[in-house]
Amino acid sequence: MGFIKGALFGVAVYAAVKHITKKDILTGRSLLDDFMDKAPEYVEKVKDYASQVSDEFVEPEMRV
């Protein structure tokens, strides 16, 4: 049974990678290309959110 689960998991991962890296016919870009272009924007959003959460939940004397 473990072999079947491993094989199914492998097939699912393979299908996901193929879908993410498949080039669009019109633009010639994949989902991964779009994500990599927007990654710096996402990092900045996460940094802003982390600082907001830190300001909200960390006590003033605990801040470094």
Short mmCIF file of C-alpha atoms in Angstrom, two decimals:
data_model
loop_
_atom_site.label_atom_id
_atom_site.label_comp_id
_atom_site.label_asym_id
_atom_site.label_seq_id
_atom_site.Cartn_x
_atom_site.Cartn_y
_atom_site.Cartn_z
CA MET A 1 0.00 0.00 0.00
CA GLY A 2 2.93 2.36 0.68
CA PHE A 3 4.20 1.92 -2.86
CA ILE A 4 0.83 2.93 -4.30
CA LYS A 5 0.66 6.01 -2.07
CA GLY A 6 4.18 6.99 -3.09
CA ALA A 7 3.40 6.50 -6.76
CA LEU A 8 0.21 8.59 -6.50
CA PHE A 9 2.06 11.33 -4.66
CA GLY A 10 4.78 11.31 -7.31
CA VAL A 11 2.23 11.54 -10.12
CA ALA A 12 0.49 14.46 -8.35
CA VAL A 13 3.76 16.35 -7.89
CA TYR A 14 4.73 15.73 -11.51
CA ALA A 15 1.35 17.02 -12.74
CA ALA A 16 1.61 20.12 -10.54
CA VAL A 17 5.10 20.94 -11.81
CA LYS A 18 4.02 20.44 -15.42
CA HIS A 19 1.03 22.76 -14.86
CA ILE A 20 3.08 25.48 -13.15
CA THR A 21 5.82 25.47 -15.80
CA LYS A 22 3.53 25.14 -18.85
CA LYS A 23 3.92 28.14 -21.14
CA ASP A 24 0.81 30.10 -22.10
CA ILE A 25 0.09 30.10 -25.84
CA LEU A 26 -0.68 33.82 -26.05
CA THR A 27 1.98 35.29 -23.77
CA GLY A 28 4.65 32.60 -23.76
CA ARG A 29 4.96 32.88 -19.98
CA SER A 30 4.25 30.33 -17.29
CA LEU A 31 2.71 30.71 -13.84
CA LEU A 32 6.19 30.34 -12.39
CA ASP A 33 7.51 33.20 -14.54
CA ASP A 34 4.71 35.47 -13.30
CA PHE A 35 5.33 34.47 -9.70
CA MET A 36 9.07 35.12 -9.98
CA ASP A 37 8.42 38.59 -11.40
CA LYS A 38 6.06 39.44 -8.52
CA ALA A 39 8.20 37.87 -5.76
CA PRO A 40 9.88 41.13 -4.61
CA GLU A 41 6.45 42.75 -4.28
CA TYR A 42 5.24 39.79 -2.20
CA VAL A 43 8.32 40.00 0.04
CA GLU A 44 7.65 43.68 0.74
CA LYS A 45 4.01 42.94 1.60
CA VAL A 46 5.09 40.19 4.01
CA LYS A 47 7.64 42.50 5.67
CA ASP A 48 4.98 45.19 6.14
CA TYR A 49 2.53 42.66 7.58
CA ALA A 50 5.18 41.21 9.91
CA SER A 51 6.04 44.66 11.24
CA GLN A 52 2.35 45.43 11.81
CA VAL A 53 1.88 42.18 13.72
CA SER A 54 5.04 42.80 15.70
CA ASP A 55 3.90 46.32 16.61
CA GLU A 56 0.49 45.05 17.64
CA PHE A 57 1.43 42.02 19.71
CA VAL A 58 4.93 42.60 21.10
CA GLU A 59 5.11 44.51 24.35
CA PRO A 60 7.09 47.78 24.13
CA GLU A 61 9.78 46.65 26.62
CA MET A 62 10.33 43.41 24.66
CA ARG A 63 11.16 45.15 21.35
CA VAL A 64 14.72 45.13 20.18
#
